[in-house]
């Protein structure tokens, strides 16, 4: 059987496209470091977050030498802390964010970085971030959560080591 030259070129092109699509989808699924919120952070009762030992008093907790845990409640339509007062962490520290919500699904995105998670009622999302030089980051909700979703924002302050003090941690 004779296959026309153009037919062969189109066949090869179509095969290349299929291989390319499979490669990009595979990369997006496993290669880009993107994952669903898993059970690592544990679960909480969204109705009684105020009684939780950490989410009842959200903020920055000392976890080790130069290591911090930041507990954040994302609710309609603010981050606590983050919105009315910034989340404060010291420069050159390793920070694990624990984020949850008492009402609906929110987003927690550190603007301009790849630190980004969903905040799901009942589930605690954890992400660990290495902070460098002192600076400020914006914080955004990226899941539609109601009428003031567009206004749900906050701030992270990376404080110079020289200005960091006890009053900036909860415990
Ligand atoms: Cu919270 Cu959108």
JSON list of N, CA and C and ligand atoms in Angstrom, two decimals, residues 106-107 141 143-145 149 152, ligand 1:
[
{"chain": "A", "resi": 106, "resn": "UNK", "atom": "N", "xyz": [-11.96, 29.40, 50.94]},
{"chain": "A", "resi": 106, "resn": "UNK", "atom": "CA", "xyz": [-11.23, 30.60, 50.55]},
{"chain": "A", "resi": 106, "resn": "UNK", "atom": "C", "xyz": [-9.90, 30.17, 49.92]},
{"chain": "A", "resi": 107, "resn": "UNK", "atom": "N", "xyz": [-9.20, 31.16, 49.38]},
{"chain": "A", "resi": 107, "resn": "UNK", "atom": "CA", "xyz": [-7.85, 30.93, 48.88]},
{"chain": "A", "resi": 107, "resn": "UNK", "atom": "C", "xyz": [-6.86, 31.69, 49.74]},
{"chain": "A", "resi": 141, "resn": "UNK", "atom": "N", "xyz": [-7.19, 36.30, 48.53]},
{"chain": "A", "resi": 141, "resn": "UNK", "atom": "CA", "xyz": [-8.11, 35.17, 48.44]},
{"chain": "A", "resi": 141, "resn": "UNK", "atom": "C", "xyz": [-8.39, 34.94, 46.96]},
{"chain": "A", "resi": 143, "resn": "UNK", "atom": "N", "xyz": [-10.29, 32.21, 45.80]},
{"chain": "A", "resi": 143, "resn": "UNK", "atom": "CA", "xyz": [-11.47, 31.37, 45.56]},
{"chain": "A", "resi": 143, "resn": "UNK", "atom": "C", "xyz": [-12.69, 32.26, 45.78]},
{"chain": "A", "resi": 144, "resn": "UNK", "atom": "N", "xyz": [-13.61, 32.24, 44.84]},
{"chain": "A", "resi": 144, "resn": "UNK", "atom": "CA", "xyz": [-14.79, 33.08, 45.01]},
{"chain": "A", "resi": 144, "resn": "UNK", "atom": "C", "xyz": [-15.54, 32.65, 46.28]},
{"chain": "A", "resi": 145, "resn": "UNK", "atom": "N", "xyz": [-15.70, 33.59, 47.24]},
{"chain": "A", "resi": 145, "resn": "UNK", "atom": "CA", "xyz": [-16.24, 33.22, 48.55]},
{"chain": "A", "resi": 145, "resn": "UNK", "atom": "C", "xyz": [-17.42, 34.07, 48.96]},
{"chain": "A", "resi": 149, "resn": "UNK", "atom": "N", "xyz": [-15.60, 39.02, 48.04]},
{"chain": "A", "resi": 149, "resn": "UNK", "atom": "CA", "xyz": [-14.40, 38.23, 47.71]},
{"chain": "A", "resi": 149, "resn": "UNK", "atom": "C", "xyz": [-13.28, 39.11, 47.18]},
{"chain": "A", "resi": 152, "resn": "UNK", "atom": "N", "xyz": [-11.03, 40.72, 49.72]},
{"chain": "A", "resi": 152, "resn": "UNK", "atom": "CA", "xyz": [-10.41, 39.90, 50.76]},
{"chain": "A", "resi": 152, "resn": "UNK", "atom": "C", "xyz": [-8.91, 39.82, 50.50]},
{"chain": "B", "resi": 1, "resn": "LIG", "atom": "CU1", "xyz": [-12.30, 34.61, 50.56]},
{"chain": "B", "resi": 1, "resn": "LIG", "atom": "CU2", "xyz": [-12.57, 34.89, 48.18]}
]
